[in-house]
Short mmCIF file of C-alpha atoms in Angstrom, two decimals:
data_model
loop_
_atom_site.label_atom_id
_atom_site.label_comp_id
_atom_site.label_asym_id
_atom_site.label_seq_id
_atom_site.Cartn_x
_atom_site.Cartn_y
_atom_site.Cartn_z
CA MET S 10 -29.83 43.71 -57.49
CA SER S 11 -26.12 44.29 -58.11
CA ILE S 12 -23.78 41.84 -59.86
CA ARG S 13 -21.94 41.34 -56.58
CA LEU S 14 -25.15 40.34 -54.80
CA THR S 15 -26.17 37.99 -57.60
CA ARG S 16 -22.78 36.26 -57.51
CA ALA S 17 -23.02 35.87 -53.74
CA LEU S 18 -26.37 34.13 -54.11
CA ALA S 19 -25.22 31.85 -56.92
CA GLY S 20 -22.03 30.63 -55.29
CA GLY S 21 -23.34 29.90 -51.80
CA ALA S 22 -24.90 26.47 -52.21
CA ALA S 23 -21.91 25.00 -54.04
CA ALA S 24 -19.49 26.30 -51.42
CA LEU S 25 -21.49 24.81 -48.58
CA ALA S 26 -21.76 21.41 -50.25
CA LEU S 27 -18.01 21.34 -50.87
CA ALA S 28 -17.24 22.34 -47.30
CA PHE S 29 -19.45 19.65 -45.81
CA SER S 30 -18.00 16.96 -48.06
CA ALA S 31 -14.52 17.86 -46.84
CA CYS S 32 -15.31 17.87 -43.13
CA GLY S 33 -18.19 15.55 -42.40
CA ASN S 34 -16.69 14.21 -39.16
CA ALA S 35 -16.84 15.85 -35.76
CA LEU S 36 -13.79 17.76 -34.54
CA ALA S 37 -12.20 18.01 -31.11
CA ARG S 38 -12.34 21.77 -31.53
CA ASP S 39 -14.55 24.55 -30.21
CA LEU S 40 -16.14 27.24 -32.35
CA ILE S 41 -16.18 30.68 -30.73
CA ILE S 42 -18.55 33.24 -32.26
CA GLY S 43 -18.59 36.98 -31.55
CA LEU S 44 -22.23 38.10 -31.55
CA LYS S 45 -23.23 41.67 -32.27
CA SER S 46 -26.30 41.32 -30.05
CA GLU S 47 -27.05 39.04 -27.13
CA PRO S 48 -30.34 37.13 -27.16
CA SER S 49 -32.98 38.47 -24.82
CA SER S 50 -33.99 34.97 -23.74
CA MET S 51 -33.31 31.26 -24.16
CA ASP S 52 -37.08 30.62 -24.26
CA PRO S 53 -37.61 29.75 -27.96
CA GLN S 54 -41.08 31.33 -27.86
CA TYR S 55 -40.45 34.52 -25.91
CA HIS S 56 -39.21 36.98 -28.52
CA SER S 57 -39.27 36.67 -32.31
CA LEU S 58 -35.84 38.22 -32.78
CA THR S 59 -32.92 37.01 -34.89
CA PRO S 60 -30.40 36.78 -31.99
CA ASN S 61 -32.90 34.57 -30.14
CA THR S 62 -34.02 32.45 -33.07
CA GLN S 63 -30.53 31.61 -34.31
CA ILE S 64 -29.73 30.07 -30.92
CA ALA S 65 -33.11 28.34 -30.69
CA VAL S 66 -32.75 26.55 -34.04
CA THR S 67 -29.34 25.26 -32.94
CA ILE S 68 -30.77 23.65 -29.77
CA PHE S 69 -34.15 22.72 -31.26
CA ASP S 70 -35.45 21.67 -34.68
CA PRO S 71 -38.69 22.83 -36.33
CA LEU S 72 -41.00 20.57 -38.33
CA VAL S 73 -39.82 22.37 -41.47
CA ARG S 74 -36.72 24.53 -41.78
CA THR S 75 -35.55 26.92 -44.48
CA ASP S 76 -32.30 26.86 -46.42
CA SER S 77 -29.98 29.84 -46.79
CA GLN S 78 -32.33 31.41 -49.35
CA LEU S 79 -35.41 30.73 -47.18
CA LYS S 80 -36.84 27.85 -49.19
CA PRO S 81 -38.65 25.29 -46.97
CA GLU S 82 -37.11 21.84 -46.58
CA PRO S 83 -37.83 18.81 -44.34
CA ALA S 84 -36.58 18.82 -40.75
CA LEU S 85 -38.42 16.89 -38.02
CA ALA S 86 -41.18 16.29 -40.55
CA GLU S 87 -39.78 14.06 -43.30
CA SER S 88 -42.85 14.63 -45.52
CA TRP S 89 -46.23 16.35 -45.65
CA THR S 90 -49.39 16.48 -47.71
CA VAL S 91 -52.14 19.08 -47.97
CA ASP S 92 -55.81 18.53 -48.74
CA GLY S 93 -57.71 21.81 -48.71
CA ASN S 94 -57.26 23.24 -45.22
CA VAL S 95 -55.80 20.06 -43.76
CA TRP S 96 -52.05 19.50 -43.62
CA THR S 97 -50.64 16.13 -42.56
CA PHE S 98 -47.02 15.89 -41.42
CA LYS S 99 -45.15 12.62 -41.00
CA LEU S 100 -42.43 12.82 -38.33
CA ARG S 101 -39.02 11.23 -38.79
CA PRO S 102 -38.81 7.91 -36.95
CA ASN S 103 -36.34 7.33 -34.12
CA VAL S 104 -35.65 11.02 -33.39
CA LYS S 105 -34.81 11.69 -29.75
CA PHE S 106 -34.46 14.78 -27.62
CA SER S 107 -31.04 15.35 -26.09
CA ASP S 108 -32.24 13.74 -22.82
CA GLY S 109 -33.09 10.52 -24.68
CA THR S 110 -36.87 11.05 -24.79
CA PRO S 111 -38.40 10.05 -28.17
CA LEU S 112 -39.96 12.77 -30.30
CA THR S 113 -43.70 12.28 -30.80
CA ALA S 114 -46.62 14.20 -32.23
CA ASP S 115 -47.58 15.23 -28.67
CA ASP S 116 -44.44 17.38 -28.52
CA VAL S 117 -45.56 19.27 -31.63
CA VAL S 118 -49.04 19.84 -30.22
CA PHE S 119 -47.55 21.02 -26.92
CA THR S 120 -45.21 23.46 -28.70
CA TYR S 121 -47.90 25.11 -30.79
CA ASP S 122 -50.30 25.21 -27.87
CA ARG S 123 -47.70 26.94 -25.68
CA ALA S 124 -46.85 29.84 -28.02
CA PRO S 125 -49.87 32.06 -27.29
CA LYS S 126 -49.55 31.45 -23.55
CA VAL S 127 -46.07 32.96 -23.13
CA PRO S 128 -46.60 36.22 -21.20
CA ASN S 129 -45.06 39.62 -21.96
CA SER S 130 -43.61 38.62 -25.33
CA PRO S 131 -42.18 41.69 -27.13
CA SER S 132 -42.83 40.05 -30.54
CA PRO S 133 -45.15 37.06 -30.03
CA PHE S 134 -44.79 33.85 -32.00
CA THR S 135 -48.54 33.85 -32.60
CA LEU S 136 -47.61 35.67 -35.81
CA TYR S 137 -46.50 32.32 -37.24
CA LEU S 138 -49.61 30.46 -36.07
CA LYS S 139 -52.20 32.99 -37.19
CA ASP S 140 -53.45 30.63 -39.93
CA VAL S 141 -53.74 27.59 -37.65
CA ALA S 142 -57.16 26.59 -36.29
CA LYS S 143 -56.21 23.27 -34.72
CA THR S 144 -53.21 20.96 -34.25
CA GLU S 145 -53.79 17.26 -33.52
CA ALA S 146 -51.70 14.17 -32.86
CA VAL S 147 -53.15 11.53 -35.18
CA ASP S 148 -50.68 8.96 -33.88
CA ALA S 149 -47.19 9.03 -32.40
CA HIS S 150 -45.59 10.09 -35.69
CA THR S 151 -48.40 11.92 -37.50
CA VAL S 152 -49.46 15.54 -36.94
CA ARG S 153 -52.58 17.06 -38.50
CA ILE S 154 -52.83 20.84 -38.78
CA THR S 155 -56.14 22.35 -39.81
CA THR S 156 -55.90 25.95 -41.00
CA LYS S 157 -58.62 28.59 -40.84
CA ALA S 158 -58.45 28.99 -44.62
CA ALA S 159 -55.96 28.26 -47.36
CA ALA S 160 -52.51 28.88 -45.85
CA PRO S 161 -49.83 29.14 -48.55
CA ALA S 162 -47.23 30.53 -46.12
CA LEU S 163 -47.67 27.83 -43.49
CA LEU S 164 -44.38 26.01 -44.18
CA PRO S 165 -42.03 29.02 -43.82
CA ASN S 166 -44.04 30.15 -40.79
CA LEU S 167 -43.59 26.79 -39.07
CA SER S 168 -39.83 27.06 -39.63
CA GLN S 169 -39.86 29.78 -36.96
CA LEU S 170 -41.34 27.47 -34.30
CA PRO S 171 -38.77 24.90 -33.11
CA ILE S 172 -40.29 21.91 -31.34
CA MET S 173 -39.98 21.71 -27.57
CA SER S 174 -40.13 18.60 -25.39
CA LYS S 175 -43.50 18.21 -23.69
CA LYS S 176 -41.87 16.15 -20.96
CA ALA S 177 -39.08 18.63 -20.26
CA ALA S 178 -40.97 21.90 -20.78
CA SER S 179 -44.24 21.11 -18.96
CA GLY S 180 -44.94 22.81 -15.64
CA PRO S 181 -47.62 24.34 -13.41
CA ALA S 182 -47.70 27.70 -15.23
CA PRO S 183 -50.15 28.04 -18.15
CA GLU S 184 -47.20 27.92 -20.58
CA GLY S 185 -45.42 25.10 -18.74
CA LYS S 186 -41.82 25.98 -17.92
CA THR S 187 -41.63 29.75 -17.65
CA THR S 188 -39.26 32.00 -19.54
CA THR S 189 -37.26 32.49 -16.35
CA GLU S 190 -36.89 28.73 -15.88
CA LEU S 191 -35.89 28.19 -19.50
CA ASN S 192 -33.34 31.00 -19.27
CA ALA S 193 -31.69 28.99 -16.49
CA GLY S 194 -31.66 25.90 -18.68
CA ASP S 195 -34.55 24.17 -16.90
CA GLY S 196 -36.61 22.46 -19.62
CA LEU S 197 -34.30 23.62 -22.42
CA ILE S 198 -34.19 20.21 -24.10
CA GLY S 199 -34.29 19.96 -27.90
CA THR S 200 -33.59 17.63 -30.80
CA GLY S 201 -31.08 20.00 -32.40
CA PRO S 202 -27.40 19.47 -33.24
CA TYR S 203 -26.22 21.15 -30.04
CA LYS S 204 -27.50 21.13 -26.47
CA PHE S 205 -27.58 23.87 -23.88
CA VAL S 206 -24.81 24.00 -21.28
CA SER S 207 -24.87 27.47 -19.74
CA TRP S 208 -25.68 31.14 -20.21
CA LYS S 209 -23.86 33.90 -18.36
CA ARG S 210 -25.58 37.10 -19.36
CA GLY S 211 -23.22 39.57 -20.96
CA ALA S 212 -20.41 37.01 -21.10
CA GLU S 213 -21.11 33.80 -23.00
CA ILE S 214 -23.55 31.13 -24.09
CA VAL S 215 -22.13 27.61 -24.22
CA LEU S 216 -23.58 24.73 -26.22
CA ALA S 217 -22.19 21.19 -26.51
CA ARG S 218 -22.39 18.70 -29.36
CA ASN S 219 -25.50 16.51 -29.31
CA ASP S 220 -23.94 13.14 -30.18
CA GLY S 221 -27.40 11.62 -30.62
CA TYR S 222 -28.45 14.10 -33.27
CA TRP S 223 -30.65 12.55 -35.97
CA GLY S 224 -29.13 14.55 -38.85
CA LYS S 225 -25.63 15.27 -40.08
CA LYS S 226 -23.29 14.89 -37.14
CA PRO S 227 -22.36 18.21 -35.53
CA LEU S 228 -18.85 19.33 -36.42
CA TRP S 229 -17.80 21.23 -33.31
CA ASP S 230 -17.13 19.88 -29.83
CA LYS S 231 -18.54 23.03 -28.26
CA VAL S 232 -20.00 26.25 -29.58
CA ILE S 233 -19.35 29.35 -27.49
CA TYR S 234 -21.19 32.59 -28.26
CA ARG S 235 -19.71 35.80 -26.84
CA PRO S 236 -21.89 38.91 -27.04
CA MET S 237 -19.82 41.87 -28.23
CA SER S 238 -22.04 44.83 -29.04
CA ASN S 239 -19.02 47.01 -29.89
CA ALA S 240 -18.01 46.27 -33.49
CA ALA S 241 -14.40 47.36 -32.98
CA SER S 242 -14.11 44.96 -30.05
CA ARG S 243 -15.38 42.11 -32.22
CA VAL S 244 -12.72 42.81 -34.83
CA ALA S 245 -10.00 43.10 -32.19
CA ALA S 246 -11.03 39.74 -30.72
CA LEU S 247 -10.92 38.12 -34.18
CA LEU S 248 -7.51 39.58 -35.00
CA ALA S 249 -6.19 38.42 -31.62
CA GLY S 250 -7.48 34.89 -32.27
CA ASP S 251 -9.87 34.99 -29.31
CA VAL S 252 -12.88 34.22 -31.52
CA ASP S 253 -13.22 32.27 -34.78
CA LEU S 254 -16.07 34.14 -36.44
CA ILE S 255 -17.81 37.49 -35.93
CA GLU S 256 -21.00 39.10 -37.13
CA ASP S 257 -21.04 42.49 -38.85
CA PRO S 258 -17.50 43.88 -38.76
CA PRO S 259 -17.46 47.70 -39.10
CA THR S 260 -18.09 48.78 -42.66
CA ASP S 261 -15.10 51.15 -42.52
CA ASP S 262 -12.80 48.22 -41.73
CA LEU S 263 -13.88 45.93 -44.56
CA PRO S 264 -11.20 46.89 -47.13
CA LYS S 265 -8.47 46.22 -44.55
CA LEU S 266 -10.07 42.96 -43.39
CA LYS S 267 -10.51 41.70 -46.95
CA ALA S 268 -6.80 42.29 -47.59
CA ASP S 269 -5.77 40.26 -44.53
CA LYS S 270 -4.79 36.74 -45.64
CA LYS S 271 -5.47 35.44 -42.14
CA LEU S 272 -9.16 36.21 -42.58
CA PHE S 273 -12.08 35.32 -44.83
CA ILE S 274 -15.03 37.65 -45.44
CA GLU S 275 -18.52 36.45 -46.38
CA GLU S 276 -21.03 38.92 -47.84
CA THR S 277 -24.65 37.90 -48.39
CA PRO S 278 -27.72 39.90 -49.45
CA SER S 279 -30.38 39.90 -46.77
CA VAL S 280 -34.13 40.36 -46.55
CA ARG S 281 -33.81 42.67 -43.56
CA VAL S 282 -35.35 46.06 -44.16
CA MET S 283 -34.41 48.96 -41.93
CA TYR S 284 -37.34 51.29 -41.46
CA VAL S 285 -38.66 54.22 -39.46
CA ALA S 286 -41.98 53.62 -37.71
CA MET S 287 -44.14 56.55 -36.62
CA ASP S 288 -46.81 56.85 -33.95
CA GLN S 289 -50.16 57.35 -35.72
CA PHE S 290 -52.35 56.66 -32.70
CA ALA S 291 -51.49 58.60 -29.54
CA GLU S 292 -52.72 62.15 -28.99
CA PRO S 293 -50.49 63.81 -27.90
CA SER S 294 -47.57 61.65 -28.89
CA PRO S 295 -44.55 61.15 -26.61
CA GLY S 296 -41.43 62.89 -27.80
CA ILE S 297 -43.22 65.54 -29.87
CA THR S 298 -42.56 69.16 -28.90
CA GLY S 299 -43.70 72.51 -30.28
CA THR S 300 -47.30 71.40 -30.78
CA THR S 301 -50.05 69.82 -28.72
CA LYS S 302 -51.15 67.72 -31.68
CA ASN S 303 -49.64 64.54 -33.09
CA PRO S 304 -48.36 65.73 -36.49
CA LEU S 305 -47.51 62.14 -37.51
CA LYS S 306 -51.21 61.43 -38.02
CA ASP S 307 -51.04 63.69 -41.09
CA LYS S 308 -49.92 61.88 -44.25
CA ARG S 309 -48.30 65.09 -45.53
CA VAL S 310 -45.99 65.18 -42.50
CA ARG S 311 -45.04 61.54 -42.92
CA GLN S 312 -44.33 62.14 -46.60
CA ALA S 313 -42.20 65.16 -45.72
CA LEU S 314 -40.13 63.05 -43.31
CA SER S 315 -39.62 60.47 -46.06
CA LEU S 316 -38.59 63.09 -48.63
CA ALA S 317 -36.05 64.50 -46.17
CA ILE S 318 -34.16 61.18 -46.04
CA ASN S 319 -31.38 60.86 -48.60
CA ARG S 320 -31.25 57.06 -48.75
CA GLU S 321 -28.47 56.92 -51.32
CA ALA S 322 -26.25 59.08 -49.13
CA LEU S 323 -27.00 56.92 -46.12
CA VAL S 324 -25.96 53.78 -47.99
CA ASP S 325 -22.78 55.35 -49.39
CA ARG S 326 -21.56 57.41 -46.45
CA VAL S 327 -22.94 55.70 -43.35
CA MET S 328 -23.23 52.08 -44.50
CA GLY S 329 -20.09 52.10 -46.64
CA GLY S 330 -22.02 50.55 -49.51
CA ILE S 331 -23.01 47.50 -47.44
CA ALA S 332 -26.72 48.09 -48.07
CA LEU S 333 -29.27 48.87 -50.78
CA PRO S 334 -31.64 51.88 -50.64
CA ALA S 335 -35.19 50.69 -49.93
CA GLY S 336 -38.53 51.80 -51.29
CA ASN S 337 -40.50 48.82 -50.00
CA LEU S 338 -40.49 46.19 -47.27
CA LEU S 339 -38.98 43.53 -49.52
CA PRO S 340 -36.61 43.89 -52.50
CA TYR S 341 -38.14 43.48 -55.95
CA PRO S 342 -38.67 40.91 -57.50
CA MET S 343 -39.19 38.86 -54.32
CA PHE S 344 -42.66 37.46 -53.69
CA GLY S 345 -45.23 40.21 -53.21
CA ALA S 346 -42.81 43.07 -53.87
CA SER S 347 -44.08 45.49 -56.48
CA LYS S 348 -42.04 47.01 -59.27
CA ASP S 349 -43.82 50.29 -58.44
CA HIS S 350 -41.69 50.66 -55.32
CA SER S 351 -38.57 48.84 -56.47
CA LYS S 352 -36.57 52.06 -56.29
CA ALA S 353 -36.09 54.16 -53.19
CA PRO S 354 -37.69 57.61 -53.30
CA LYS S 355 -35.36 60.52 -54.00
CA ALA S 356 -34.80 63.17 -51.39
CA ASP S 357 -36.54 66.51 -52.05
CA LEU S 358 -36.05 69.04 -49.25
CA ASP S 359 -38.03 71.84 -50.91
CA LYS S 360 -41.08 69.64 -51.37
CA ALA S 361 -40.70 68.34 -47.81
CA LYS S 362 -40.73 71.88 -46.41
CA ALA S 363 -43.75 72.78 -48.56
CA LEU S 364 -45.67 69.74 -47.27
CA LEU S 365 -44.93 70.70 -43.66
CA LYS S 366 -46.18 74.22 -44.32
CA GLU S 367 -49.31 72.88 -46.01
CA ALA S 368 -49.95 70.61 -43.02
CA GLY S 369 -49.81 73.60 -40.65
CA TYR S 370 -46.21 73.27 -39.44
CA PRO S 371 -44.32 76.04 -41.27
CA ASP S 372 -41.81 76.24 -38.41
CA GLY S 373 -41.67 72.50 -37.98
CA PHE S 374 -41.76 70.82 -34.57
CA GLY S 375 -39.52 68.76 -32.33
CA ILE S 376 -39.26 64.99 -32.19
CA THR S 377 -37.17 62.27 -30.57
CA LEU S 378 -36.10 59.36 -32.77
CA GLY S 379 -35.55 56.12 -30.87
CA ALA S 380 -32.95 53.63 -32.04
CA PRO S 381 -30.99 50.63 -30.78
CA SER S 382 -27.24 50.88 -30.51
CA GLY S 383 -25.56 47.67 -31.62
CA ARG S 384 -28.53 45.62 -32.79
CA TYR S 385 -28.27 46.40 -36.53
CA VAL S 386 -25.40 47.48 -38.76
CA ASN S 387 -24.49 51.09 -37.90
CA ASP S 388 -27.95 51.55 -36.37
CA ALA S 389 -27.11 54.50 -34.10
CA LYS S 390 -25.13 56.19 -36.90
CA VAL S 391 -28.04 55.78 -39.32
CA ALA S 392 -30.41 57.28 -36.74
CA GLN S 393 -28.11 60.27 -36.23
CA ALA S 394 -27.91 60.81 -40.00
CA ILE S 395 -31.71 60.71 -40.32
CA ALA S 396 -32.03 63.13 -37.41
CA SER S 397 -29.72 65.57 -39.19
CA MET S 398 -31.75 65.25 -42.40
CA TRP S 399 -35.05 65.86 -40.59
CA THR S 400 -33.61 68.86 -38.77
CA ARG S 401 -32.76 70.43 -42.13
CA ILE S 402 -36.47 70.68 -42.99
CA GLY S 403 -37.36 72.15 -39.59
CA VAL S 404 -38.21 68.95 -37.68
CA LYS S 405 -35.70 69.37 -34.86
CA THR S 406 -34.71 65.81 -34.03
CA ASN S 407 -32.94 64.31 -31.04
CA VAL S 408 -31.81 60.68 -31.04
CA ASP S 409 -32.42 58.34 -28.12
CA ALA S 410 -30.01 55.47 -28.91
CA SER S 411 -29.86 52.76 -26.27
CA ALA S 412 -28.74 49.17 -25.78
CA PRO S 413 -31.04 46.77 -27.65
CA PRO S 414 -32.88 45.39 -24.56
CA VAL S 415 -33.60 48.95 -23.37
CA PHE S 416 -34.66 50.07 -26.82
CA PHE S 417 -37.09 47.18 -27.34
CA LYS S 418 -38.60 47.71 -23.89
CA LYS S 419 -39.22 51.37 -24.66
CA ARG S 420 -40.53 50.59 -28.12
CA ASP S 421 -42.94 47.97 -26.83
CA SER S 422 -44.15 50.42 -24.17
CA TYR S 423 -44.94 52.97 -26.90
CA GLU S 424 -42.45 55.50 -25.53
CA TYR S 425 -41.33 56.69 -28.98
CA SER S 426 -43.08 58.94 -31.47
CA ALA S 427 -40.72 57.57 -34.09
CA TYR S 428 -38.06 54.88 -34.04
CA LEU S 429 -35.58 53.15 -36.32
CA ALA S 430 -35.69 49.35 -36.36
CA GLY S 431 -35.29 46.39 -38.69
CA TRP S 432 -37.42 43.46 -39.81
CA SER S 433 -36.15 40.29 -41.42
CA VAL S 434 -38.71 38.85 -43.84
CA THR S 435 -38.09 35.26 -42.76
CA SER S 436 -40.75 33.72 -45.00
CA GLY S 437 -39.26 35.32 -48.11
CA GLU S 438 -42.64 36.78 -49.06
CA MET S 439 -44.45 40.03 -48.33
CA SER S 440 -47.07 38.53 -46.00
CA ASN S 441 -44.49 38.21 -43.23
CA ALA S 442 -43.65 41.92 -43.05
CA LEU S 443 -47.21 43.10 -43.65
CA GLY S 444 -48.67 40.73 -41.08
CA SER S 445 -46.34 41.95 -38.36
CA LEU S 446 -45.56 45.58 -39.14
CA LEU S 447 -48.58 47.11 -40.88
CA VAL S 448 -51.90 45.32 -40.49
CA THR S 449 -54.16 46.54 -37.70
CA PRO S 450 -52.95 45.08 -34.40
CA ASP S 451 -55.01 42.08 -33.31
CA PRO S 452 -52.98 40.10 -30.73
CA LYS S 453 -55.48 37.25 -30.49
CA ALA S 454 -55.26 36.68 -34.25
CA GLY S 455 -51.47 37.06 -34.27
CA LEU S 456 -51.67 40.14 -36.50
CA GLY S 457 -49.84 43.44 -36.24
CA THR S 458 -47.64 41.98 -33.51
CA THR S 459 -44.82 44.52 -34.12
CA ASN S 460 -46.99 47.39 -35.38
CA ARG S 461 -45.80 49.81 -32.67
CA GLY S 462 -46.94 52.80 -34.69
CA ARG S 463 -50.46 51.34 -34.38
CA TYR S 464 -51.11 52.11 -38.04
CA SER S 465 -54.53 50.96 -39.27
CA ASN S 466 -55.87 50.95 -42.82
CA ALA S 467 -58.93 48.90 -43.82
CA THR S 468 -57.75 48.52 -47.44
CA VAL S 469 -54.33 47.24 -46.36
CA ASP S 470 -56.01 44.76 -44.01
CA ALA S 471 -58.53 43.49 -46.56
CA LEU S 472 -55.98 42.93 -49.32
CA PHE S 473 -53.60 41.22 -46.88
CA LYS S 474 -56.26 38.87 -45.51
CA GLU S 475 -57.42 37.92 -48.99
CA GLY S 476 -53.83 37.41 -50.11
CA VAL S 477 -52.75 35.11 -47.29
CA SER S 478 -55.72 32.82 -47.93
CA THR S 479 -55.16 32.58 -51.71
CA MET S 480 -53.30 29.47 -52.85
CA ASP S 481 -52.78 30.66 -56.45
CA ASP S 482 -49.25 32.13 -56.37
CA ALA S 483 -49.80 34.82 -59.01
CA LYS S 484 -53.02 36.07 -57.40
CA ARG S 485 -51.51 35.97 -53.91
CA ALA S 486 -48.43 37.92 -55.03
CA ASP S 487 -50.66 40.56 -56.65
CA LEU S 488 -52.86 40.95 -53.57
CA LEU S 489 -49.89 41.24 -51.23
CA ALA S 490 -48.21 43.74 -53.56
CA ARG S 491 -51.36 45.86 -53.65
CA SER S 492 -51.62 45.74 -49.86
CA ALA S 493 -47.99 46.81 -49.46
CA ASN S 494 -48.33 49.51 -52.12
CA THR S 495 -51.32 50.99 -50.32
CA ALA S 496 -49.35 51.20 -47.07
CA ILE S 497 -46.19 52.58 -48.72
CA ASP S 498 -48.23 55.19 -50.63
CA ASP S 499 -49.77 56.19 -47.28
CA TYR S 500 -46.30 56.49 -45.70
CA ALA S 501 -47.41 54.03 -43.05
CA LEU S 502 -43.73 53.57 -42.25
CA LEU S 503 -40.58 54.64 -44.04
CA PRO S 504 -38.33 51.95 -45.57
CA VAL S 505 -34.71 53.12 -45.43
CA HIS S 506 -32.40 50.36 -46.69
CA PHE S 507 -31.85 46.63 -46.99
CA GLU S 508 -28.83 45.36 -45.12
CA LEU S 509 -26.08 43.40 -46.81
CA SER S 510 -24.92 40.94 -44.17
CA VAL S 511 -21.22 40.42 -43.53
CA TRP S 512 -19.34 37.83 -41.49
CA ALA S 513 -15.58 37.84 -40.85
CA MET S 514 -13.76 34.67 -39.81
CA LYS S 515 -10.40 32.98 -39.54
CA SER S 516 -9.09 31.88 -42.92
CA ASP S 517 -9.69 28.18 -42.23
CA ILE S 518 -13.38 28.71 -41.33
CA ARG S 519 -16.23 28.97 -43.81
CA TYR S 520 -19.76 30.14 -43.15
CA GLN S 521 -22.41 30.41 -45.85
CA GLY S 522 -24.39 33.53 -45.12
CA ARG S 523 -28.14 33.39 -44.89
CA ALA S 524 -30.70 35.82 -46.31
CA ASP S 525 -32.33 35.99 -42.87
CA GLN S 526 -28.96 37.06 -41.34
CA MET S 527 -28.87 34.21 -38.84
CA THR S 528 -25.54 32.88 -37.66
CA GLN S 529 -26.21 29.15 -37.29
CA ALA S 530 -23.21 27.35 -35.80
CA GLN S 531 -24.28 24.04 -37.37
CA ASN S 532 -23.52 25.52 -40.80
CA ALA S 533 -20.00 26.72 -39.99
CA THR S 534 -17.37 24.43 -41.50
CA ILE S 535 -13.65 24.04 -42.04
CA LYS S 536 -12.21 25.23 -45.34
CA PRO S 537 -11.91 22.17 -47.63
#
């Protein structure tokens, strides 16, 4: 990790504490945020996606939340104890939903019971409940969760499941209020610092201060989110004073923006890995030309594609240095990340060509690389650069870059042989990425929920399952590292880089960046 990244981590907590001490009272002022990607839904359990979750945790609160460095801390649960497989959570007294209804344990049970019932979820929230066997309301302010086995990652997992109101979100459908109803604001009642006002797709999301909030009083009168997928448009809106804060300004503009005294730039290391997933299931595979087989089933082909990618050049030339080359799903020395893959592999075009020839593709083949345009930093540009690198070894590559909603729909329908995407390791440990991206898909168990390459490896699965049920930290870290190493050595997917998250804002605004890249309006403050 670079000195710049280390300094960013060290200074964040002190800056936030100072900012809050200087502006603890609410303001008669709105906060307008330029979003790089619009949420796909207001339903807090429809799609496990950062643009969705960052809005959800502003309207709702989870039992346990995570700080900017993803460490669990009390939220609606003021305390908890664990005895073997039984976790007991004590709810804060006198917490009310924004409609005045008291929070009770029944709301928690309702929320966790609803998650697996939400239909057509692109990335189901069952991922975060895979360890849970049963949730019970012991009394109005006590929740008992029994896990299937030891569940060391339960707390960070629960931080991804904000608590809904049973009264407001119940309905005749199996899941209660449907995603469509929640998108319209019907049943969208939470205990969070802000409450839902309106959503005009493509234009704005409006939230208002929840004056009855149980925690630190919300600072802003209203929070207005404006989706602006074009990065240049976000910068123009900030410079014109139309918005107060924007996500991910263009990397090429950063030197100029940093020199502007009217602005403040926040840079924070993230746990989002950008990766290329490959179809290792379909025969033939969509998007493959020049052969009737699926060449991606051959490890030698996958290795060749990895060796063709010059990760250092991507970071320097495409990302403008706002990234770190990746050799794993999580940066070393984070929990479960192995030193063996702490460095990104070096490009080797000659070896890549030799591997293709050995695999029976001396003249290569054709492929289409799917990618979103505007979801991640420079995503379409990165995809085009990878396509050029693959073409150099004979794998003639076209890029299908589309708006994020279109991309995710295609991805989830298995329309790509290969695609570029990102995953934010919200738990801060390897089990999160493995459990979603690489273990054999098992929707009922909440496993492999975003494994769209349909990769399956019995050794990866066994080490993962043993790891997530091991309470001893050292043993769990070793098991998860071995599971990840097995997958990386098999070129199950190709890590490309870790994003460095950037926010630009007016000079009187401060926002402490988060490792999970979320823009949480409740943490934006006025410069002290």
